[in-house]
């Protein structure tokens, strides 16, 4: 699921453009009807006058499930899934895929400048604890350096290494290890909602 | 640490030494893998009253278990004993013990000294030579009775192997609860035999890699209490905890120098992990490595002059040694595979490490110059070796594979024999063995 930020801003523009042309009349207030004083009696309430609403014009279709802009969910959505990028075994260099994902993260972080994030570096279980702490730290620093190169103010980004302490997948196989070798951009403050 | 008195029972010994030949024939060579454990009889210690007799039974049980776990001894079943001694000051009937094939006999008694204090006395006999090998007296508070048993085990071990024992010691480790993807870790301490486990910290912050100070009074560890994880110091007795320094980057992999005055640790600075030494008296730090590679897991030699550490400066994680001031760096691991987590033996003669090769992790030992490499264990994940106070046993963490994978602590002899699980209250990792208690 990859909706690029550029596509979204076009959609927003289209929506506002449509909103200005065919003037939608405000829905009229329903007249307030005083309830009859004898509440214990089986009196029928006066029916509300029916007001015909003007016809609704079809606006541009947008994803009804799209998260609130500026929220953590929105960050994940714009970043193309969970904001984690993945590394090779005992590697801390960025793959092309990781760079692409980080560019999207950086764009979002540039849009919402009040947001701060903690970059968490993680390693898979096939390494000893202390070495993996150093490896995780390098991964986190690599992610931070790339985001900073894309214009994110370094003071908004903190890094932490969890080594192999925070696996997201318990499986001891290639797929599980690959998921656990990641850099996670964890929004710490400033997100909407 | 509570006051604990050990008196060599010299007067007592000399009085009895004339009974047998002064030359001990019974000796266990612990440098060989011991295929035939030495049969030893440890009857319940005698007691001056019901409560002391009860204690005497418990003490003998603790000693038997200690000796059994060492793999060097086979504790004989008390039901097989022919002689029941009523006074340990008399020589035992050696023939009766020979019949049941005991090679050594440890008999003792517990005497109440005051309401809270006890005295434990025991004699170790060489059944074939027919002489006394050791006679010792310990004074302790009654609630410390287990330590008298461990001291007795240490004395037996020393008399029969010629080496210091390791039973009167403790293990600090990480207690683990929860599934692999949701682990709760707590700093815990227990006796070497798994008795009296105790959490050392309140709270639920992630804590890892604890290590003992040479006095066994302090522990250094890494905690995620703050956003940037750091190295802390904890006084076991007072519970006082202290953040060591306030560095902008993560500090980790701490370990004490043999004199306890210096802490070696790794620090992240500008995306680079290097080794630093912190003088614990002045809190000043000096940098020991300065290389763009990962430098981590420093461990001092017992004379304090050298440091072994882990680095990937050569392209893959390997072991290196250097002088304590950071000069003269030398790679020492040249075998196949990736090496990490080196720990210098307290005897100075070996370095334990973790090696990964072909999808397996092993605990191994090598000489400090890298020669004589030997793998002692192998599994999906064996890591975090730590030495017994006498440098003869290694305990380590073993993690099983898969979603239900969990950690436990294991011990193995330097010979690669006697692999067994260490008693812990639950899942456990990251053990560190204390020195012998003072």
Coordinates of C-alpha atoms in Angstrom, one line a residue:
Chain A
X1 CA 0.0 0.0 0.0
X2 CA 1.9 3.0 -1.1
X3 CA 0.1 6.3 -1.5
X4 CA 2.6 9.0 -2.1
X5 CA 2.3 12.3 -0.3
X6 CA 2.1 14.1 -3.6
X7 CA -1.0 12.2 -4.5
X8 CA -2.7 13.1 -1.3
X9 CA -2.0 16.8 -1.5
X10 CA -3.6 16.8 -5.0
X11 CA -6.6 15.0 -3.6
X12 CA -7.0 17.7 -0.9
X13 CA -6.7 20.4 -3.5
X14 CA -9.4 18.8 -5.7
X15 CA -11.7 18.5 -2.7
X16 CA -11.4 22.2 -1.8
X17 CA -11.8 23.1 -5.5
X18 CA -15.1 21.2 -5.8
X19 CA -16.3 22.6 -2.5
X20 CA -16.2 26.2 -3.9
X21 CA -18.0 25.7 -7.2
X22 CA -21.5 24.1 -6.6
X23 CA -22.5 26.0 -3.5
X24 CA -23.9 23.5 -1.0
X25 CA -26.6 25.1 1.0
X26 CA -26.5 24.7 4.8
X27 CA -28.8 22.1 6.1
X28 CA -31.6 23.9 7.9
X29 CA -32.1 23.6 11.6
X30 CA -35.0 21.5 12.6
X31 CA -37.5 23.7 14.5
X32 CA -37.4 23.0 18.2
X33 CA -40.6 21.4 19.3
X34 CA -41.6 21.9 22.9
X35 CA -42.5 18.6 24.5
X36 CA -46.1 18.6 25.9
X37 CA -46.1 19.2 29.7
X38 CA -48.2 16.1 30.5
X39 CA -45.4 13.6 30.1
X40 CA -47.1 10.8 31.8
X41 CA -50.0 10.8 29.4
X42 CA -50.0 8.8 26.2
X43 CA -49.9 11.9 24.0
X44 CA -48.4 11.7 20.6
X45 CA -45.6 14.1 20.0
X46 CA -46.2 16.7 17.3
X47 CA -44.4 15.4 14.2
X48 CA -41.4 17.5 13.1
X49 CA -41.9 19.4 9.9
X50 CA -40.2 17.8 7.0
X51 CA -37.6 19.9 5.3
X52 CA -36.4 18.9 1.9
X53 CA -32.6 19.1 1.8
X54 CA -30.9 20.1 -1.4
X55 CA -29.3 17.4 -3.4
X56 CA -25.7 16.5 -2.5
X57 CA -23.1 16.9 -5.2
X58 CA -20.6 14.0 -5.5
X59 CA -17.1 15.2 -4.3
X60 CA -13.9 13.4 -5.1
X61 CA -13.6 9.9 -3.7
X62 CA -11.0 9.6 -0.9
X63 CA -10.0 6.7 1.3
X64 CA -12.5 6.7 4.2
X65 CA -9.9 4.7 6.3
X66 CA -7.1 7.3 5.8
X67 CA -5.8 8.3 9.3
X68 CA -6.1 11.8 10.7
X69 CA -3.3 13.9 9.1
X70 CA -0.4 14.4 11.5
X71 CA -1.3 11.4 13.7
X72 CA 1.0 8.5 14.4
X73 CA -1.2 6.3 12.2
X74 CA -0.8 8.9 9.4
X75 CA 3.0 8.7 9.7
X76 CA 2.9 4.9 9.4
X77 CA 0.4 5.3 6.5
X78 CA 2.5 7.8 4.6
X79 CA 5.7 5.9 5.3
X80 CA 4.2 2.9 3.5
X81 CA 3.5 0.7 6.5
X82 CA 5.1 0.4 9.9
X83 CA 7.9 3.0 10.1
X84 CA 10.6 0.4 10.2
X85 CA 13.4 -0.1 7.7
X86 CA 15.3 -3.3 7.5
X87 CA 19.0 -4.3 7.4
X88 CA 21.0 -7.3 6.2
X89 CA 22.7 -9.7 8.7
X90 CA 25.4 -7.8 10.6
X91 CA 24.9 -4.8 8.3
X92 CA 24.1 -1.3 9.1
X93 CA 24.1 0.2 5.6
X94 CA 20.8 1.2 4.0
X95 CA 19.2 -0.7 1.1
X96 CA 17.5 1.2 -1.7
X97 CA 14.2 0.2 -0.3
X98 CA 15.2 1.5 3.1
X99 CA 16.2 4.8 1.5
X100 CA 12.9 5.2 -0.3
X101 CA 11.0 4.5 2.9
X102 CA 13.1 7.0 4.9
X103 CA 12.6 9.7 2.2
X104 CA 8.8 9.3 2.8
X105 CA 9.4 9.4 6.6
X106 CA 11.5 12.6 6.2
X107 CA 8.8 14.2 4.0
X108 CA 6.2 13.6 6.6
X109 CA 8.5 14.8 9.4
X110 CA 9.1 17.9 7.4
X111 CA 5.4 18.5 7.1
X112 CA 4.8 18.1 10.9
X113 CA 7.7 20.0 12.4
X114 CA 6.4 19.8 15.9
X115 CA 6.9 16.0 15.9
X116 CA 9.9 14.4 17.7
X117 CA 11.0 10.8 17.2
X118 CA 13.2 8.2 18.8
X119 CA 15.0 6.1 16.3
X120 CA 15.3 2.6 17.8
X121 CA 18.0 0.3 16.4
X122 CA 17.3 -3.5 16.6
X123 CA 19.3 -6.6 15.9
X124 CA 18.3 -10.2 15.4
X125 CA 19.0 -12.9 18.0
X126 CA 22.0 -14.4 16.2
X127 CA 24.6 -12.3 17.9
X128 CA 25.8 -11.8 21.4
X129 CA 24.1 -9.3 23.6
X130 CA 26.8 -6.6 23.8
X131 CA 27.9 -6.8 20.2
X132 CA 24.3 -6.4 19.1
X133 CA 23.9 -3.3 21.3
X134 CA 26.7 -1.7 19.3
X135 CA 25.2 -3.0 16.0
X136 CA 21.7 -1.6 17.0
X137 CA 23.2 1.7 17.8
X138 CA 24.9 1.9 14.4
X139 CA 21.6 1.1 12.7
X140 CA 19.8 3.8 14.6
X141 CA 22.5 6.3 13.9
X142 CA 22.4 5.4 10.2
X143 CA 18.7 6.0 10.1
X144 CA 19.0 9.3 11.9
X145 CA 21.8 10.5 9.6
X146 CA 19.7 9.8 6.5
X147 CA 16.7 11.6 7.9
X148 CA 18.9 14.6 8.8
X149 CA 20.4 14.5 5.2
X150 CA 16.8 14.8 4.0
X151 CA 16.4 18.0 6.0
X152 CA 15.0 16.8 9.3
X153 CA 16.4 18.9 12.2
X154 CA 18.7 16.5 14.2
X155 CA 17.5 18.0 17.5
X156 CA 14.1 16.3 16.8
X157 CA 15.6 12.9 16.6
X158 CA 17.0 10.8 19.5
X159 CA 18.5 7.3 19.0
X160 CA 18.5 4.3 21.2
X161 CA 19.8 0.8 20.6
X162 CA 17.8 -2.2 21.9
X163 CA 20.3 -4.7 20.6
X164 CA 18.4 -8.0 20.5
X165 CA 16.2 -7.0 23.4
X166 CA 13.1 -6.0 21.4
X167 CA 12.3 -8.6 18.8
X168 CA 9.0 -8.1 16.9
X169 CA 9.0 -11.6 15.5
X170 CA 9.6 -14.6 17.7
X171 CA 10.4 -16.9 14.8
X172 CA 13.9 -18.3 14.5
X173 CA 14.1 -18.4 10.7
X174 CA 15.2 -16.1 7.9
X175 CA 11.9 -14.2 7.8
X176 CA 11.8 -13.7 11.6
X177 CA 15.4 -12.6 11.8
X178 CA 15.0 -10.2 8.8
X179 CA 12.1 -8.5 10.6
X180 CA 14.0 -8.1 13.8
X181 CA 17.0 -6.4 12.1
X182 CA 15.4 -3.0 11.8
X183 CA 15.5 0.7 12.5
X184 CA 12.2 1.9 14.0
X185 CA 11.2 5.6 13.8
X186 CA 9.1 5.8 16.9
X187 CA 7.2 9.1 17.3
X188 CA 7.7 10.3 20.8
X189 CA 5.9 13.6 20.8
X190 CA 4.0 16.2 18.7
X191 CA 1.7 13.8 16.8
X192 CA -1.9 14.7 16.4
X193 CA -4.4 12.8 18.6
Chain B
X1 CA 28.3 -8.9 54.2
X2 CA 27.6 -10.5 57.6
X3 CA 30.6 -11.3 59.7
X4 CA 31.7 -14.8 59.1
X5 CA 34.5 -16.5 61.0
X6 CA 36.5 -19.4 59.7
X7 CA 39.2 -20.8 62.0
X8 CA 41.6 -23.4 61.0
X9 CA 41.2 -26.1 63.4
X10 CA 44.9 -26.5 63.9
X11 CA 45.1 -27.6 67.5
X12 CA 42.4 -30.2 66.8
X13 CA 44.2 -31.4 63.7
X14 CA 47.6 -31.9 65.3
X15 CA 46.0 -33.9 68.1
X16 CA 44.8 -36.4 65.6
X17 CA 47.4 -36.3 62.9
X18 CA 49.4 -39.1 64.6
X19 CA 46.6 -41.6 63.9
X20 CA 47.4 -41.8 60.2
X21 CA 50.1 -41.3 57.8
X22 CA 50.7 -37.6 57.1
X23 CA 50.8 -38.2 53.4
X24 CA 47.5 -37.9 51.6
X25 CA 47.0 -40.5 48.9
X26 CA 43.6 -39.2 47.8
X27 CA 43.9 -36.5 45.2
X28 CA 41.7 -35.6 42.3
X29 CA 43.2 -34.2 39.2
X30 CA 40.7 -31.6 37.9
X31 CA 42.6 -30.7 34.8
X32 CA 41.4 -33.9 33.2
X33 CA 37.8 -34.5 32.4
X34 CA 36.8 -36.5 35.4
X35 CA 35.1 -39.7 34.1
X36 CA 35.1 -41.4 37.5
X37 CA 33.8 -39.1 40.3
X38 CA 35.4 -39.8 43.7
X39 CA 32.9 -41.5 46.1
X40 CA 32.5 -39.5 49.2
X41 CA 30.4 -40.0 52.3
X42 CA 28.8 -37.1 54.0
X43 CA 26.6 -38.2 56.9
X44 CA 24.2 -35.8 58.6
X45 CA 26.2 -33.6 60.9
X46 CA 25.7 -34.4 64.6
X47 CA 23.9 -31.8 66.7
X48 CA 23.9 -30.9 70.4
X49 CA 20.1 -30.6 70.5
X50 CA 17.1 -31.4 68.3
X51 CA 17.3 -28.1 66.4
X52 CA 21.1 -28.5 65.8
X53 CA 20.6 -32.1 64.7
X54 CA 18.0 -30.8 62.2
X55 CA 20.5 -28.2 61.0
X56 CA 23.2 -30.9 60.8
X57 CA 21.0 -32.9 58.5
X58 CA 20.4 -29.8 56.2
X59 CA 24.1 -28.8 56.2
X60 CA 25.1 -32.3 55.1
X61 CA 22.5 -32.2 52.3
X62 CA 23.8 -28.9 51.0
X63 CA 27.4 -30.2 51.0
X64 CA 26.4 -33.4 49.2
X65 CA 24.6 -31.3 46.6
X66 CA 27.5 -29.0 46.1
X67 CA 30.0 -31.8 45.6
X68 CA 27.7 -33.7 43.3
X69 CA 27.2 -30.7 41.1
X70 CA 30.9 -30.3 40.7
X71 CA 31.0 -33.5 38.8
X72 CA 34.2 -34.5 40.6
X73 CA 32.4 -36.4 43.4
X74 CA 29.8 -39.0 43.8
X75 CA 27.9 -38.6 47.1
X76 CA 27.1 -42.0 48.6
X77 CA 23.6 -42.7 49.8
X78 CA 23.5 -42.3 53.6
X79 CA 21.3 -45.4 53.8
X80 CA 24.3 -47.5 52.8
X81 CA 26.5 -46.3 55.7
X82 CA 27.6 -49.0 58.1
X83 CA 29.1 -46.9 60.8
X84 CA 27.1 -44.2 62.6
X85 CA 29.6 -41.9 64.4
X86 CA 28.5 -40.5 67.7
X87 CA 31.6 -38.3 68.2
X88 CA 33.5 -36.8 65.4
X89 CA 36.6 -36.4 67.6
X90 CA 37.2 -40.1 67.3
X91 CA 38.8 -41.6 64.3
X92 CA 36.1 -43.4 62.1
X93 CA 36.2 -47.1 61.5
X94 CA 37.9 -46.9 58.2
X95 CA 37.2 -50.6 57.3
X96 CA 33.4 -49.9 57.5
X97 CA 33.7 -47.0 55.0
X98 CA 36.0 -49.1 52.7
X99 CA 33.3 -51.7 52.5
X100 CA 30.9 -49.2 50.9
X101 CA 33.7 -48.0 48.7
X102 CA 33.9 -44.5 50.1
X103 CA 37.2 -42.8 49.4
X104 CA 36.6 -39.8 51.6
X105 CA 34.4 -39.2 54.6
X106 CA 33.3 -35.7 55.8
X107 CA 31.7 -35.8 59.3
X108 CA 30.8 -32.9 61.4
X109 CA 28.7 -31.4 64.2
X110 CA 26.7 -28.3 64.9
X111 CA 27.0 -26.7 68.3
X112 CA 24.7 -23.9 69.6
X113 CA 26.9 -21.1 70.9
X114 CA 24.2 -18.4 71.7
X115 CA 20.6 -17.9 70.9
X116 CA 21.5 -16.7 67.4
X117 CA 25.0 -18.1 66.8
X118 CA 26.1 -21.6 65.9
X119 CA 29.5 -23.3 65.5
X120 CA 30.0 -25.9 62.8
X121 CA 33.0 -28.3 63.0
X122 CA 33.9 -31.0 60.6
X123 CA 36.7 -33.4 59.7
X124 CA 37.6 -34.8 56.3
X125 CA 39.1 -38.3 56.3
X126 CA 41.0 -40.1 53.6
X127 CA 39.6 -43.6 54.0
X128 CA 42.3 -45.5 52.2
X129 CA 45.3 -43.7 53.8
X130 CA 43.4 -43.6 57.1
X131 CA 44.2 -40.1 58.0
X132 CA 42.6 -36.7 58.4
X133 CA 42.9 -34.3 55.4
X134 CA 41.2 -31.3 57.0
X135 CA 39.6 -30.1 60.2
X136 CA 37.7 -26.9 60.2
X137 CA 35.5 -24.9 62.6
X138 CA 33.2 -22.1 61.4
X139 CA 31.2 -19.6 63.6
X140 CA 28.2 -18.0 62.1
X141 CA 24.8 -16.6 62.9
X142 CA 22.2 -19.4 62.7
X143 CA 20.4 -17.9 59.6
X144 CA 23.8 -18.0 57.8
X145 CA 24.0 -21.8 58.2
X146 CA 24.0 -22.4 54.5
X147 CA 27.2 -20.5 54.2
X148 CA 28.9 -22.8 56.7
X149 CA 27.9 -25.7 54.5
X150 CA 29.3 -24.1 51.4
X151 CA 32.5 -23.2 53.3
X152 CA 32.8 -26.9 54.2
X153 CA 32.3 -27.9 50.6
X154 CA 35.0 -25.5 49.6
X155 CA 37.3 -27.0 52.2
X156 CA 36.6 -30.5 51.0
X157 CA 37.1 -29.5 47.4
X158 CA 40.4 -27.8 48.3
X159 CA 41.7 -30.7 50.4
X160 CA 41.0 -33.2 47.6
X161 CA 41.8 -31.2 44.5
X162 CA 44.5 -28.8 45.7
X163 CA 42.5 -25.9 44.3
X164 CA 40.3 -23.3 45.8
X165 CA 36.6 -24.2 45.8
X166 CA 33.8 -22.0 44.5
X167 CA 30.7 -23.0 46.6
X168 CA 30.5 -20.0 49.0
X169 CA 29.7 -17.6 46.2
X170 CA 26.7 -16.0 44.5
X171 CA 25.4 -15.5 41.0
X172 CA 23.7 -12.4 39.8
X173 CA 21.6 -12.8 36.7
X174 CA 18.6 -11.5 34.7
X175 CA 15.3 -13.2 35.6
X176 CA 13.0 -13.4 32.6
X177 CA 9.3 -13.5 32.3
X178 CA 6.9 -13.3 29.4
X179 CA 7.1 -14.4 25.7
X180 CA 10.0 -13.8 23.4
X181 CA 8.5 -10.6 22.0
X182 CA 7.4 -9.3 25.3
X183 CA 10.1 -10.1 27.8
X184 CA 10.3 -8.6 31.3
X185 CA 13.8 -8.7 32.7
X186 CA 14.8 -8.2 36.3
X187 CA 18.1 -8.0 38.1
X188 CA 18.3 -10.9 40.5
X189 CA 20.8 -12.4 42.9
X190 CA 21.0 -15.9 44.4
X191 CA 23.4 -18.3 46.0
X192 CA 25.6 -20.3 43.6
X193 CA 23.3 -23.3 44.2
X194 CA 20.1 -21.4 43.3
X195 CA 19.0 -20.8 46.9
X196 CA 17.5 -17.5 48.1
X197 CA 16.9 -15.7 44.8
X198 CA 16.2 -12.0 45.4
X199 CA 15.3 -9.1 43.1
X200 CA 17.8 -6.3 43.5
X201 CA 15.8 -3.5 41.9
X202 CA 12.3 -2.3 42.1
X203 CA 10.5 -1.3 38.9
X204 CA 10.3 -2.7 35.5
X205 CA 13.1 -1.0 33.5
X206 CA 15.0 -3.2 31.2
X207 CA 18.2 -4.2 32.9
X208 CA 21.0 -6.3 31.3
X209 CA 24.6 -7.5 31.6
X210 CA 25.2 -7.4 35.4
X211 CA 28.8 -8.0 36.7
X212 CA 30.3 -8.3 40.1
X213 CA 32.9 -6.1 41.7
X214 CA 36.0 -8.1 43.0
X215 CA 34.8 -7.5 46.5
X216 CA 31.4 -9.1 45.7
X217 CA 29.7 -6.1 47.2
X218 CA 28.8 -4.2 44.1
X219 CA 27.3 -4.9 40.8
X220 CA 27.6 -2.9 37.6
X221 CA 24.9 -3.3 34.9
X222 CA 23.2 -1.5 32.0
X223 CA 19.7 -0.1 32.5
X224 CA 17.1 1.5 30.2
X225 CA 15.8 3.7 33.0
X226 CA 16.5 6.8 30.9
X227 CA 16.0 7.2 27.1
X228 CA 19.7 6.8 26.6
X229 CA 20.6 3.5 28.3
X230 CA 23.6 3.8 30.7
X231 CA 25.8 1.9 33.0
X232 CA 24.9 1.9 36.7
X233 CA 26.6 0.8 39.9
X234 CA 24.6 -0.9 42.7
X235 CA 25.7 -1.6 46.3
X236 CA 24.1 -5.0 47.1
X237 CA 24.1 -4.4 50.9
X238 CA 22.7 -0.8 51.0
X239 CA 20.7 -0.9 47.7
X240 CA 22.2 2.4 46.7
X241 CA 22.2 2.8 43.0
X242 CA 24.2 5.3 41.0
X243 CA 24.4 6.4 37.4
X244 CA 28.0 6.3 36.3
X245 CA 28.8 9.5 34.5
X246 CA 26.4 11.4 32.3
X247 CA 27.4 10.7 28.8
X248 CA 25.4 11.9 25.7
X249 CA 25.7 8.5 24.1
X250 CA 24.8 5.0 25.3
X251 CA 27.3 3.4 27.7
X252 CA 27.3 -0.4 28.0
X253 CA 29.2 -3.6 28.5
X254 CA 30.7 -2.6 31.8
X255 CA 33.2 -4.7 33.8
X256 CA 35.4 -4.1 36.8
X257 CA 39.2 -4.1 36.9
X258 CA 40.6 -6.8 39.3
X259 CA 41.4 -4.2 41.9
X260 CA 37.9 -2.8 41.7
X261 CA 39.1 0.8 41.1
X262 CA 38.4 1.0 37.4
X263 CA 35.5 0.2 35.2
X264 CA 35.9 -0.6 31.6
X265 CA 32.9 0.0 29.4
X266 CA 31.9 0.8 25.8
X267 CA 30.5 4.1 24.8
X268 CA 28.7 5.3 21.7
X269 CA 30.0 8.6 20.4
X270 CA 29.5 9.9 16.9
X271 CA 28.0 6.6 15.7
X272 CA 31.1 4.8 16.9
X273 CA 31.5 2.3 19.8
X274 CA 34.8 2.5 21.6
X275 CA 36.2 1.3 24.9
X276 CA 36.8 3.6 27.8
X277 CA 38.2 3.2 31.3
X278 CA 36.6 5.0 34.2
X279 CA 38.5 5.6 37.4
X280 CA 35.8 5.0 40.0
X281 CA 37.5 7.2 42.6
X282 CA 37.9 10.3 40.4
X283 CA 35.2 9.4 37.8
X284 CA 37.5 10.5 35.1
X285 CA 37.5 8.5 31.9
X286 CA 40.2 7.7 29.4
X287 CA 39.7 6.4 25.9
X288 CA 41.3 3.0 25.2
X289 CA 40.3 2.5 21.5
X290 CA 39.8 4.9 18.7
X291 CA 38.8 3.0 15.6
X292 CA 35.7 3.4 13.4
X293 CA 34.9 -0.2 14.0
X294 CA 32.7 -1.7 16.8
X295 CA 34.9 -2.1 19.9
X296 CA 33.0 -3.7 22.8
X297 CA 33.1 -6.2 25.7
X298 CA 36.4 -5.3 27.4
X299 CA 37.6 -7.7 30.1
X300 CA 40.8 -7.3 32.2
X301 CA 43.4 -9.9 32.9
X302 CA 43.5 -10.8 36.6
X303 CA 46.8 -8.9 37.0
X304 CA 45.2 -5.8 35.6
X305 CA 47.8 -5.3 32.9
X306 CA 45.9 -6.5 29.8
X307 CA 42.5 -6.2 28.3
X308 CA 40.8 -8.6 25.9
X309 CA 38.0 -7.1 23.8
X310 CA 35.7 -7.7 20.8
X311 CA 36.1 -5.7 17.6
X312 CA 35.0 -5.9 14.0
X313 CA 37.9 -3.7 12.8
X314 CA 39.1 -6.6 10.7
X315 CA 35.8 -7.0 8.9
X316 CA 34.1 -9.5 11.2
X317 CA 33.8 -9.7 15.0
X318 CA 37.1 -11.1 16.4
X319 CA 39.0 -11.0 19.7
X320 CA 41.9 -8.6 20.4
X321 CA 44.1 -8.0 23.4
X322 CA 45.8 -4.7 24.4
X323 CA 47.7 -3.3 27.3
X324 CA 45.5 -1.7 30.0
X325 CA 46.5 1.8 28.7
X326 CA 45.2 0.9 25.2
X327 CA 48.6 0.3 23.5
X328 CA 49.8 -2.8 21.7
X329 CA 46.5 -4.0 20.1
X330 CA 46.8 -7.6 18.8
X331 CA 44.2 -9.9 17.2
X332 CA 44.2 -13.3 18.9
X333 CA 41.3 -15.2 17.3
X334 CA 42.1 -16.7 13.9
X335 CA 39.8 -19.7 13.8
X336 CA 36.8 -20.0 11.5
X337 CA 33.7 -18.1 12.6
X338 CA 32.8 -15.0 14.5
X339 CA 34.1 -14.4 18.0
X340 CA 32.6 -12.2 20.7
X341 CA 32.0 -11.7 24.5
X342 CA 35.5 -12.6 25.7
X343 CA 36.1 -13.0 29.5
X344 CA 39.5 -13.4 31.1
X345 CA 39.7 -16.3 33.6
X346 CA 40.4 -15.3 37.2
X347 CA 43.4 -17.6 37.0
X348 CA 44.7 -15.7 34.0
X349 CA 45.5 -18.8 32.0
X350 CA 42.4 -18.8 29.7
X351 CA 40.0 -16.5 27.9
X352 CA 36.4 -17.7 27.5
X353 CA 34.4 -16.5 24.5
X354 CA 31.4 -17.1 22.3
X355 CA 32.0 -18.2 18.8
X356 CA 29.3 -18.5 16.1
X357 CA 29.8 -20.8 13.1
X358 CA 27.4 -22.5 10.8
X359 CA 24.3 -21.3 12.6
X360 CA 25.5 -22.5 16.0
X361 CA 26.9 -20.6 19.0
X362 CA 29.5 -22.2 21.2
X363 CA 31.3 -21.3 24.4
X364 CA 35.0 -21.9 24.0
X365 CA 38.3 -21.2 25.7
X366 CA 41.7 -20.2 24.4
X367 CA 45.0 -19.2 25.8
X368 CA 45.6 -15.4 26.1
X369 CA 47.7 -15.5 22.9
X370 CA 44.9 -17.2 21.0
X371 CA 46.4 -20.7 20.9
X372 CA 44.8 -23.8 22.2
X373 CA 41.3 -23.0 21.2
X374 CA 38.7 -25.5 22.5
X375 CA 34.9 -25.4 22.2
X376 CA 33.1 -26.6 25.3
X377 CA 29.5 -26.3 24.3
X378 CA 27.3 -25.9 21.3
X379 CA 23.6 -25.0 20.7
X380 CA 21.4 -22.6 18.8
X381 CA 22.6 -19.8 21.1
X382 CA 25.1 -20.2 24.0
X383 CA 26.4 -16.8 25.2
X384 CA 27.6 -14.7 28.1
X385 CA 30.3 -16.9 29.7
X386 CA 31.3 -16.1 33.3
X387 CA 34.0 -17.9 35.3
X388 CA 33.7 -19.7 38.7
X389 CA 36.0 -18.0 41.3
X390 CA 38.6 -20.7 40.8
X391 CA 38.6 -20.5 37.0
X392 CA 37.5 -24.2 36.6
X393 CA 33.9 -23.9 35.7
X394 CA 32.0 -21.6 33.3
X395 CA 28.4 -20.7 33.5
X396 CA 26.5 -19.2 30.5
X397 CA 23.1 -18.4 29.0
X398 CA 21.5 -20.8 26.6
X399 CA 18.5 -19.8 24.5
X400 CA 16.4 -22.3 22.7
X401 CA 15.1 -21.7 19.1
X402 CA 11.7 -20.6 17.9
X403 CA 8.7 -18.6 19.1
X404 CA 8.7 -20.4 22.4
X405 CA 12.4 -20.0 22.8
X406 CA 13.6 -19.2 26.3
X407 CA 16.8 -18.6 28.2
X408 CA 18.3 -20.7 31.0
X409 CA 21.6 -20.8 32.7
X410 CA 24.0 -23.7 32.3
X411 CA 27.4 -24.7 33.7
X412 CA 30.3 -26.6 32.1
X413 CA 33.7 -27.6 33.3
X414 CA 36.8 -26.2 31.7
X415 CA 37.4 -29.7 30.4
X416 CA 34.0 -29.6 28.5
X417 CA 32.6 -32.2 30.9
X418 CA 29.8 -32.0 33.4
X419 CA 27.3 -29.8 31.4
X420 CA 24.3 -29.2 33.6
X421 CA 21.5 -26.7 34.1
X422 CA 21.9 -24.2 37.0
X423 CA 18.9 -23.9 39.3
X424 CA 17.1 -20.6 38.8
X425 CA 13.6 -19.6 39.9
X426 CA 12.5 -19.3 36.3
X427 CA 13.8 -18.4 32.9
X428 CA 17.2 -16.7 33.3
X429 CA 20.0 -15.1 31.3
X430 CA 23.2 -13.0 31.6
X431 CA 24.8 -14.7 34.6
X432 CA 27.8 -13.3 36.5
X433 CA 29.6 -15.4 39.1
X434 CA 30.8 -13.6 42.2
X435 CA 34.3 -14.1 43.7
X436 CA 34.4 -16.3 46.8
X437 CA 32.5 -14.4 49.5
X438 CA 34.7 -12.7 52.1

